[in-house]
XYZ file of C-alpha atoms in Angstrom:
458
model
C -1.876 -53.867 228.517
C -3.449 -51.634 231.251
C -7.016 -50.601 230.827
C -8.266 -47.025 230.921
C -10.506 -46.045 233.917
C -13.649 -46.166 231.678
C -12.669 -49.638 230.382
C -12.057 -50.884 233.889
C -15.359 -49.537 234.995
C -17.191 -51.234 232.024
C -15.374 -54.503 232.592
C -16.425 -54.418 236.224
C -20.008 -53.722 235.213
C -20.114 -56.550 232.656
C -18.425 -58.897 235.158
C -21.329 -58.127 237.523
C -24.007 -58.624 234.829
C -22.468 -61.911 233.568
C -21.777 -63.375 237.097
C -25.316 -62.424 238.208
C -26.743 -64.141 235.148
C -24.964 -67.357 235.766
C -24.905 -67.581 239.533
C -28.343 -69.163 240.005
C -27.540 -71.877 237.556
C -24.023 -72.428 239.084
C -25.539 -72.942 242.524
C -28.090 -75.317 241.130
C -25.333 -77.500 239.552
C -23.321 -77.367 242.822
C -26.350 -78.583 244.754
C -26.570 -81.556 242.327
C -23.217 -82.846 243.725
C -23.899 -81.968 247.391
C -27.376 -81.105 248.277
C -26.255 -78.393 250.742
C -23.317 -77.266 248.563
C -20.589 -77.984 251.281
C -22.092 -81.264 252.366
C -24.823 -83.775 251.737
C -25.569 -86.481 249.159
C -25.975 -86.119 245.415
C -29.545 -85.456 244.253
C -31.356 -86.964 241.301
C -32.205 -84.446 238.558
C -35.065 -85.343 236.138
C -34.884 -84.893 232.394
C -37.555 -82.194 232.713
C -35.419 -80.333 235.136
C -32.430 -80.513 232.798
C -34.465 -79.215 230.013
C -35.718 -76.236 232.084
C -32.081 -75.464 232.984
C -31.115 -75.777 229.310
C -33.807 -73.266 228.353
C -32.575 -70.917 231.082
C -29.070 -71.154 229.753
C -30.213 -70.400 226.236
C -32.147 -67.311 227.351
C -29.153 -66.205 229.363
C -26.865 -66.422 226.350
C -29.350 -64.402 224.316
C -29.580 -61.719 226.960
C -25.757 -61.331 227.281
C -25.250 -60.451 223.539
C -22.866 -61.369 220.663
C -20.036 -63.108 222.571
C -22.313 -65.383 224.498
C -24.610 -66.074 221.485
C -21.563 -67.298 219.634
C -20.347 -69.289 222.662
C -23.759 -70.890 223.052
C -23.673 -71.916 219.397
C -20.259 -73.552 219.893
C -21.476 -75.421 223.043
C -24.509 -76.648 221.050
C -22.094 -78.754 219.021
C -20.214 -80.128 222.024
C -21.710 -83.378 223.511
C -18.312 -83.934 225.157
C -18.797 -80.780 227.212
C -22.603 -80.799 227.885
C -25.254 -83.468 228.213
C -27.478 -84.038 225.110
C -30.437 -82.165 226.323
C -28.399 -78.993 226.706
C -26.782 -79.366 223.172
C -30.279 -79.929 221.784
C -31.789 -76.853 223.329
C -28.828 -74.655 222.535
C -28.934 -75.775 218.852
C -31.991 -73.494 218.603
C -29.785 -70.507 219.442
C -29.997 -68.327 216.342
C -27.718 -65.417 215.647
C -30.708 -63.264 214.629
C -30.823 -59.825 216.207
C -32.496 -56.601 215.167
C -30.276 -54.519 212.814
C -28.224 -51.612 214.228
C -29.737 -48.246 213.558
C -28.773 -46.748 210.197
C -27.143 -43.632 211.670
C -24.727 -45.914 213.677
C -23.961 -47.901 210.571
C -23.436 -44.774 208.578
C -20.938 -43.507 211.169
C -18.829 -46.632 210.885
C -18.727 -46.557 207.124
C -17.992 -42.748 207.110
C -15.105 -43.186 209.529
C -13.550 -45.916 207.530
C -14.251 -45.384 203.842
C -16.330 -42.233 203.553
C -19.970 -41.149 203.951
C -21.925 -43.909 202.225
C -24.411 -41.429 200.857
C -21.591 -39.679 199.014
C -19.349 -42.710 198.129
C -22.329 -44.545 196.647
C -25.044 -43.264 194.345
C -27.459 -45.318 196.442
C -27.084 -46.986 199.809
C -30.060 -49.038 201.135
C -30.720 -48.271 204.779
C -32.263 -51.626 205.546
C -29.804 -54.540 205.571
C -30.434 -57.659 203.458
C -28.951 -59.839 206.214
C -27.694 -59.378 209.706
C -26.361 -61.040 212.803
C -24.943 -60.142 216.203
C -21.495 -59.225 214.778
C -22.276 -57.685 211.330
C -24.868 -56.794 208.813
C -24.871 -56.472 204.971
C -26.403 -53.530 202.978
C -26.757 -53.300 199.222
C -25.309 -50.151 197.511
C -24.822 -48.886 193.950
C -21.940 -46.999 192.395
C -21.338 -46.041 188.758
C -24.114 -48.502 187.713
C -22.734 -51.465 189.641
C -24.287 -53.083 192.730
C -22.266 -53.899 195.773
C -22.742 -55.786 199.024
C -21.359 -53.822 201.962
C -20.668 -55.839 205.114
C -20.304 -53.683 208.224
C -19.213 -54.591 211.695
C -21.881 -53.553 214.223
C -20.833 -50.465 216.124
C -19.148 -51.125 219.433
C -19.247 -54.940 219.083
C -15.469 -55.414 219.068
C -15.035 -53.531 222.418
C -17.879 -55.434 223.976
C -16.438 -58.737 222.892
C -13.055 -57.877 224.239
C -14.661 -56.917 227.589
C -16.607 -60.188 227.740
C -13.479 -62.208 226.848
C -11.697 -60.614 229.855
C -14.587 -61.642 232.039
C -14.469 -65.258 230.623
C -10.691 -65.350 231.314
C -11.148 -64.090 234.848
C -13.908 -66.532 235.736
C -12.487 -69.610 233.957
C -10.215 -70.755 236.827
C -13.173 -70.823 239.212
C -15.210 -72.875 236.699
C -12.366 -75.312 236.185
C -12.153 -75.906 239.968
C -15.590 -77.436 239.939
C -15.181 -79.410 236.722
C -14.032 -82.971 236.416
C -10.478 -83.645 235.268
C -11.314 -84.629 231.747
C -13.756 -81.612 231.456
C -11.101 -79.217 232.657
C -8.922 -80.114 229.714
C -11.928 -79.688 227.351
C -13.153 -76.391 228.740
C -9.743 -74.755 228.926
C -9.062 -75.460 225.321
C -12.531 -74.503 224.371
C -12.100 -71.058 225.938
C -8.662 -70.471 224.398
C -9.785 -71.326 220.785
C -13.081 -69.548 221.183
C -11.247 -66.305 222.018
C -9.080 -66.732 218.878
C -11.954 -67.542 216.577
C -14.311 -64.737 217.647
C -11.519 -62.211 217.297
C -10.925 -63.483 213.751
C -14.592 -63.080 212.944
C -14.456 -59.430 213.833
C -11.413 -58.672 211.714
C -12.894 -57.820 208.372
C -9.458 -57.005 206.867
C -8.556 -60.655 207.507
C -11.816 -61.849 205.949
C -11.185 -59.642 202.852
C -7.758 -61.226 202.451
C -9.265 -64.709 202.700
C -11.819 -63.807 200.020
C -9.051 -62.583 197.721
C -6.921 -65.700 198.345
C -9.840 -68.177 197.673
C -11.006 -66.161 194.732
C -7.536 -66.367 193.110
C -7.188 -70.111 193.942
C -10.566 -70.915 192.362
C -10.211 -68.695 189.347
C -10.131 -71.680 187.036
C -13.132 -73.376 188.586
C -16.799 -72.850 187.514
C -17.664 -70.959 190.766
C -18.086 -67.356 191.777
C -16.266 -65.694 194.670
C -17.258 -62.054 194.961
C -14.514 -59.538 194.168
C -13.457 -57.186 197.018
C -13.213 -53.497 196.443
C -10.071 -52.702 198.417
C -10.441 -48.917 198.316
C -13.876 -49.169 199.985
C -12.928 -51.757 202.582
C -11.233 -51.713 205.975
C -11.053 -53.816 209.192
C -14.676 -52.948 209.818
C -16.104 -52.682 206.297
C -15.943 -55.079 203.324
C -17.293 -53.849 200.073
C -17.571 -56.549 197.404
C -19.445 -57.080 194.135
C -23.111 -58.040 194.609
C -23.799 -61.425 193.104
C -27.376 -62.641 192.998
C -28.315 -66.263 192.744
C -30.825 -68.950 193.753
C -30.392 -70.616 197.149
C -28.498 -73.873 196.519
C -31.132 -76.068 198.254
C -34.035 -74.724 196.163
C -33.860 -77.795 193.948
C -37.119 -77.518 192.146
C -36.455 -73.872 191.213
C -32.935 -74.702 189.960
C -34.257 -77.538 187.884
C -37.071 -75.398 186.587
C -34.460 -72.965 185.275
C -32.681 -75.833 183.405
C -29.837 -76.133 185.797
C -28.294 -79.604 186.197
C -28.162 -80.072 189.915
C -25.768 -83.109 189.625
C -23.323 -80.799 187.813
C -23.695 -78.314 190.536
C -22.605 -80.968 193.028
C -19.647 -81.892 190.922
C -18.530 -78.369 190.599
C -18.902 -77.684 194.264
C -17.073 -80.876 195.171
C -14.193 -80.041 192.891
C -13.920 -76.595 194.380
C -13.773 -78.001 197.883
C -11.319 -80.709 196.849
C -9.049 -78.018 195.656
C -9.464 -75.732 198.607
C -8.937 -78.436 201.202
C -6.541 -80.898 199.568
C -4.427 -78.510 197.286
C -4.654 -74.935 198.530
C -5.015 -75.582 202.297
C -7.517 -72.651 202.666
C -11.253 -73.300 202.556
C -14.613 -71.644 203.111
C -15.685 -73.344 206.363
C -19.327 -72.360 206.672
C -21.103 -73.895 203.687
C -24.640 -73.839 205.051
C -27.348 -73.310 202.483
C -27.559 -69.584 203.296
C -24.012 -69.047 202.223
C -24.170 -70.957 198.871
C -26.202 -70.024 195.799
C -26.361 -70.852 192.130
C -25.964 -68.172 189.420
C -28.300 -68.185 186.367
C -25.502 -69.813 184.313
C -25.190 -72.687 186.804
C -22.025 -71.576 188.613
C -21.865 -71.981 192.444
C -21.669 -68.679 194.362
C -19.945 -68.424 197.749
C -21.046 -65.870 200.320
C -19.688 -64.919 203.777
C -16.058 -65.829 204.490
C -16.199 -65.040 208.150
C -15.178 -68.615 208.929
C -12.233 -69.895 206.978
C -10.367 -73.088 207.738
C -6.723 -73.871 206.975
C -5.244 -77.349 206.417
C -1.520 -77.651 207.126
C 0.814 -80.238 205.544
C 1.020 -81.861 208.964
C -2.842 -82.243 209.192
C -2.927 -83.823 205.710
C -0.125 -86.199 206.735
C -2.082 -86.992 209.926
C -5.209 -87.792 208.032
C -3.268 -90.104 205.653
C -1.543 -91.883 208.555
C -4.986 -92.325 210.194
C -6.298 -94.098 207.026
C -3.205 -96.342 206.980
C -3.808 -97.272 210.640
C -7.346 -97.993 209.991
C -6.489 -100.231 207.064
C -4.084 -102.224 209.294
C -6.572 -102.450 212.242
C -3.790 -100.714 214.212
C -5.443 -99.124 217.259
C -2.257 -97.676 218.744
C -1.290 -95.910 215.596
C -4.837 -94.611 215.193
C -4.306 -92.951 218.692
C -0.845 -91.766 217.620
C -2.312 -90.079 214.531
C -4.908 -88.195 216.613
C -2.078 -87.129 219.004
C 0.077 -86.044 216.094
C -2.822 -83.924 214.677
C -3.242 -82.232 218.069
C -6.615 -83.879 218.625
C -5.596 -85.972 221.723
C -3.559 -85.144 224.819
C -0.266 -87.127 224.621
C -0.986 -88.243 228.160
C -4.424 -89.686 227.152
C -5.602 -92.747 229.016
C -4.797 -95.284 226.344
C -7.148 -97.890 227.753
C -10.184 -95.630 227.251
C -8.840 -94.548 223.878
C -8.408 -98.113 222.730
C -11.933 -98.965 223.819
C -13.398 -96.081 221.818
C -11.417 -96.743 218.680
C -11.991 -100.455 218.984
C -15.788 -99.863 218.922
C -15.266 -97.739 215.847
C -13.333 -100.414 213.978
C -15.492 -103.337 215.084
C -18.479 -101.593 213.608
C -17.072 -100.559 210.220
C -14.863 -103.299 208.856
C -16.530 -104.863 205.921
C -19.892 -103.171 206.362
C -21.617 -99.887 205.736
C -22.407 -97.608 208.716
C -25.732 -95.836 208.932
C -26.682 -92.883 211.127
C -28.683 -95.079 213.597
C -25.627 -97.269 214.259
C -23.455 -94.230 214.688
C -25.862 -92.889 217.315
C -25.854 -96.288 219.013
C -22.082 -96.176 219.206
C -22.045 -92.619 220.585
C -24.497 -93.692 223.312
C -22.196 -96.646 224.090
C -19.329 -94.201 224.469
C -21.213 -91.368 226.172
C -19.985 -92.057 229.704
C -16.351 -92.173 228.575
C -16.658 -88.968 226.517
C -16.815 -86.768 229.565
C -13.604 -88.099 230.893
C -11.811 -88.235 227.513
C -9.423 -85.394 226.724
C -10.313 -85.002 223.133
C -9.389 -81.517 221.801
C -9.838 -81.461 218.076
C -7.967 -78.436 216.754
C -10.286 -75.870 215.338
C -9.231 -76.139 211.762
C -9.319 -79.955 211.810
C -12.870 -79.873 213.241
C -13.870 -77.239 210.669
C -12.707 -79.605 207.945
C -14.744 -82.492 209.297
C -17.847 -80.322 209.943
C -17.560 -78.755 206.509
C -17.457 -82.208 204.900
C -20.497 -83.292 206.847
C -22.517 -80.222 205.929
C -21.566 -80.622 202.330
C -22.630 -84.167 202.235
C -26.123 -82.987 203.306
C -26.225 -80.442 200.508
C -24.973 -82.955 197.955
C -27.788 -85.322 199.051
C -30.374 -82.566 198.648
C -29.204 -81.845 195.159
C -28.684 -85.518 194.136
C -29.563 -88.186 196.581
C -27.485 -90.768 194.740
C -24.267 -88.832 194.945
C -21.562 -90.098 197.286
C -18.916 -87.503 198.221
C -16.559 -89.599 200.387
C -15.174 -92.181 197.921
C -13.851 -89.401 195.689
C -11.887 -87.836 198.533
C -10.695 -91.273 199.566
C -9.589 -92.095 196.049
C -7.873 -88.706 195.808
C -5.822 -89.383 198.965
C -4.938 -92.863 197.821
C -3.886 -91.667 194.300
C -1.868 -88.764 195.630
C -0.283 -90.230 198.682
C -0.246 -94.090 198.275
C 0.154 -94.995 194.670
C -0.260 -98.651 193.874
C -0.702 -99.673 197.529
C -3.881 -97.569 197.549
C -6.329 -100.285 196.499
C -5.820 -102.096 199.880
C -6.811 -99.019 201.821
C -9.741 -98.354 199.425
C -11.126 -101.805 199.990
C -10.725 -101.877 203.740
C -11.472 -98.141 204.582
C -14.437 -97.736 202.248
C -16.804 -96.921 205.153
C -14.176 -95.797 207.672
C -13.896 -92.292 206.222
C -17.522 -91.593 206.818
C -17.292 -92.964 210.356
C -14.174 -90.953 211.135
C -15.943 -87.801 209.957
C -19.053 -88.595 212.138
C -16.950 -89.654 215.130
C -14.803 -86.607 215.126
C -17.836 -84.379 214.620
C -18.957 -85.319 218.126
C -15.877 -83.511 219.372
C -16.178 -80.225 217.412
C -13.630 -77.455 217.486
C -12.433 -75.559 220.460
C -13.662 -72.144 219.317
C-alpha cells in the first residue's frame, strides 16, 4: 500500500530520528570488532563500559516512545539476543508515561462511542492506570461504575511508522550480526510487529475478554463484562470490578480470605484456559490480578492473550515422553515440531544443551542456583543457537513461571507443576503415566525455566 505524502514525510522524519539515536551505539559496537571499523584488531570492552552502553540504550528506547519501549521490554527477556548486563538494565524499562491530555482522550471516545460527558453521568478526567499504548478511566452510568480503556491518541499511526523504519533498517542490522543471531533477530522483529499490532486492536481484546469470560463462567473467578455498545477498536468499556491486589497477603488474610483457596481457584482457571480452552490470559503479573471481597479471583487487562493449539499440546506431551526415555534426539524433534527450533539446527550443539539439562534433573530436584549455573555453562552456545520459541508457546511458559511466583507468595508450600504434570499424564497417557511421573517429576520445572531463557519473538 502506497503512503500519502504526509505519511512519507513523517516516516522519513522518524527514520532520521531513530537512526540518529542508534548510530553512536552502532559505531561503538562496530569498533569492538575492528578498532578502526574497516580494519584493526578487536578491542576489549570492560563490564563498566557495557553497563554504560546498556543505560544509553535504555534511555534511547524511552526517548523514542511506545514502540521502542515495548521493544526494549522484549529485549530485556532475551539473553540469547543480548548479553546479561543489557537484559539486566533493560529490565528496569517501565511502561510508565504521563497520561494523555483529557481533551485528546475525550476526542477519541467521542469519535468512537459518543461524548463521554453525555454518554456517562460521570467520567473521571484523571486515569486510574496508564501506559504508552492506552489508559483507563473510571465512569458511571445509570448507577453502575465502568472502566473505560482508551487507546492513546495517534499511537497506532506512530507505531506503524516505527515498524516501517524497523523493517527498512533490519537488513542492515542483520548484515553485521552473527549467523545464529540473524535467525534470532529476524524472527524477533517479525513476531514483535504482530504482537504490538494486536495490542493496539481493542476490538480483538474485547473479543478475547468475552471468550475467556464465557469459558470460565463456571469457575469462581471474575472476568469483567464488556459493554459492546460502548466499545470499539480504540475503546473498551467494561464493568468496574474492585478488589485487593493478589499479592497483598496480610490484607487478604485479615479479611478472612483463604489464600490457599485463592491459589487453587487460580490454578484451576489456568488449567482450563491452557489445557482445555486453548485461550489464556498471558499477563498475570500482580497488577493484573486481584481478589474480590467474596474471595473470587479478578482478572484485569487482556491486552496479551496466548493461544495453545492442539499441535502445541501434542508437542509438549511428546517432549515429556522423550524426557522420560532419555531420548535426546526426540527432545530436539519435539522442539522442531513445536516451531521452537530451526529444522536445520546444529544437532551437536543441541544435543550438548539438552544433555546438560537431562544430566542435571534425572532423579533429583533442580534449584534456581543450579539452573543459573547451567545457563552460564550454555551461554556461549546460546548466541549461536537458532532457538525461536513461538510467541504463544513462550507466553505459556512465561505465564506458568509468573504464576508459580504468585502461588508461592500466597502459599509457600504450594507446588503448581505436579498438578499440571498429572493432568497431562491422566489425559494423554493413561496407565503408562506413572513412569513419566516418576522420571519427569523435576523435568517440567526445568523445561519451563530453560525455555524461559529463550522468550517469545514479539
